[in-house]
């Protein structure tokens, strides 16, 4: 929301009132903060205290390194839910300290402090490390305020506020050269400075400024992050309304955000995960290849069997087979009933597929909507399971499914019914659920079962309760660490219910780059696991794009072949080219490589879950925050701590990439390059720039390994890449339990007693 017309004028139809000074500072009731009374004009005489608004700014120590800032105009406004589920693992104690000197009042939360200037008639709040006065960011003159639209001509008009919109906004300073990242899965420029960003979930594809996963957290290159603690629509002007500030605004009477300090992006993400939750664990089998029916293609039991038989014949292991929308009967989505015309014996079919060894697990598509053509609709409507309009009608529209209703997850009975439908699928042999949609949730003229919630706050929050319900149903059936979603919508905290994928992208190199940027941004928003539709969702990928996307997709944490109106089995893309450069051979090579990487990947995954960092896609700035170039890189990523990946976007195989400081070894050739610097290479379809960081012990499955789940300590190859004293690799089993650690001590690798079979240690670079 823009409130000004340039630097000097207020926007037409807007009235702004700024916090002009800090008039009084008092302790907050918790004793862990300070409350600032800030009038909207400077108080020079006693008469100036009359006939004006004030803003209350409560600054509180949350946890070590984290401070909350809540700005309120009218305190009597009802606090309506839902609210984010903060501190799900418990709230750590914080050492809060308040000191006052002639220079001002300082609140400290361990390593982070906020100092309010003590100068009379001044508004200046600086956020800085406790051991330094160098500011991370600041709230300066006219940086906190309220706004009305339309602009009232007299205060008397505000006796009836129904015809006015009321906003609260803050503007934190942007320093010279500072960049801003995250805010969910955003497909535009990686650095958000200069952009207007609305945090409002939308089904907008990957080629727009809309996002399926709006996460109200952003990270600065200056060593801090900001979490905006509201699921309602948040509008950000990031160096766009004022070039030197990040403006955050919400419609309402209050706005709260947390500033999170850290010595590194890792530490910032770890503290953010304390606030909103660490990512959930995913089972080892989920890292294997997922194959889909695609969306509107024609498929039945025979089609599915032929796909899996074809993959087996081409030596391409499929870990999970996914039935997309048309496992259901047309017009009846989603009533959880297999279309008997196409799949007459789903339980028998799934049992046979698993028994034949062509697939290990099965996933099906769902959404939280119900078309009125389904026989189930009348029952769901009658029992109050569906969202209603204010007049008592069921909310319905013809967008997506004809006469579609939306499941009301604020109704406990609706939740129990929905879970019972899922349990019938589990009884059929389904192991995982694709929780599609959940973005287009109406916010006007609707009445939720829980009348205490605000429909505008429910719009984004719906993704959280939808995915939480399904994830916990899977956990109840299969075990705490065996649940896997394939979710499209998300909000803050949804990282607890993995995993997500990047939504509907086109089959173009530009869309592959869009998806990569989305994955990087989501990783900087606290999500550990991410996938993408390999080959692109929309359209018919040319063979070269399919093969380049295969390489990219198999080096994401999770890998799925999925399309819209065309299949993604490789032989349909290139007329079954049997050569080593064909689609089948390319997919086989990258699928086998990922299987070999599993000892490394699954070990890294445990660290990501513990610390709230992405496995893939991991932005380069997480590993190399002191390198300014790392904050600009949006065409490459880290896969865990030690592997650098640069996908190829050109048909001729050329690719430009950046190596940070240090020695980097080509995974395929053993060639060593030294950074920092830019490099250009040309690659066949069986390779891309995959470089191993120096000081790495890389544990791989044996040459020729094709399985995803196996003993990650037996018959493994341990590769040493310039491994010096202290270099280490944590070994885990296929359930993620730590079983040992390899470490370089006195020039030797110790801890080898955990390795079994024909395991070997190879020095690749020294």
Tab-separated table of C-alpha atoms in Angstrom, residues 20 38 103 106 161 231 603 626:
chain	number	residue	atom	x	y	z
A	20	UNK	CA	6.413	12.339	15.824
A	38	UNK	CA	4.102	8.320	20.702
A	103	UNK	CA	21.559	8.884	25.539
A	106	UNK	CA	17.984	0.310	25.760
A	161	UNK	CA	-15.601	4.010	10.781
A	231	UNK	CA	-1.608	-14.147	8.637
A	603	UNK	CA	22.595	-37.002	6.726
A	626	UNK	CA	30.608	-12.569	3.635
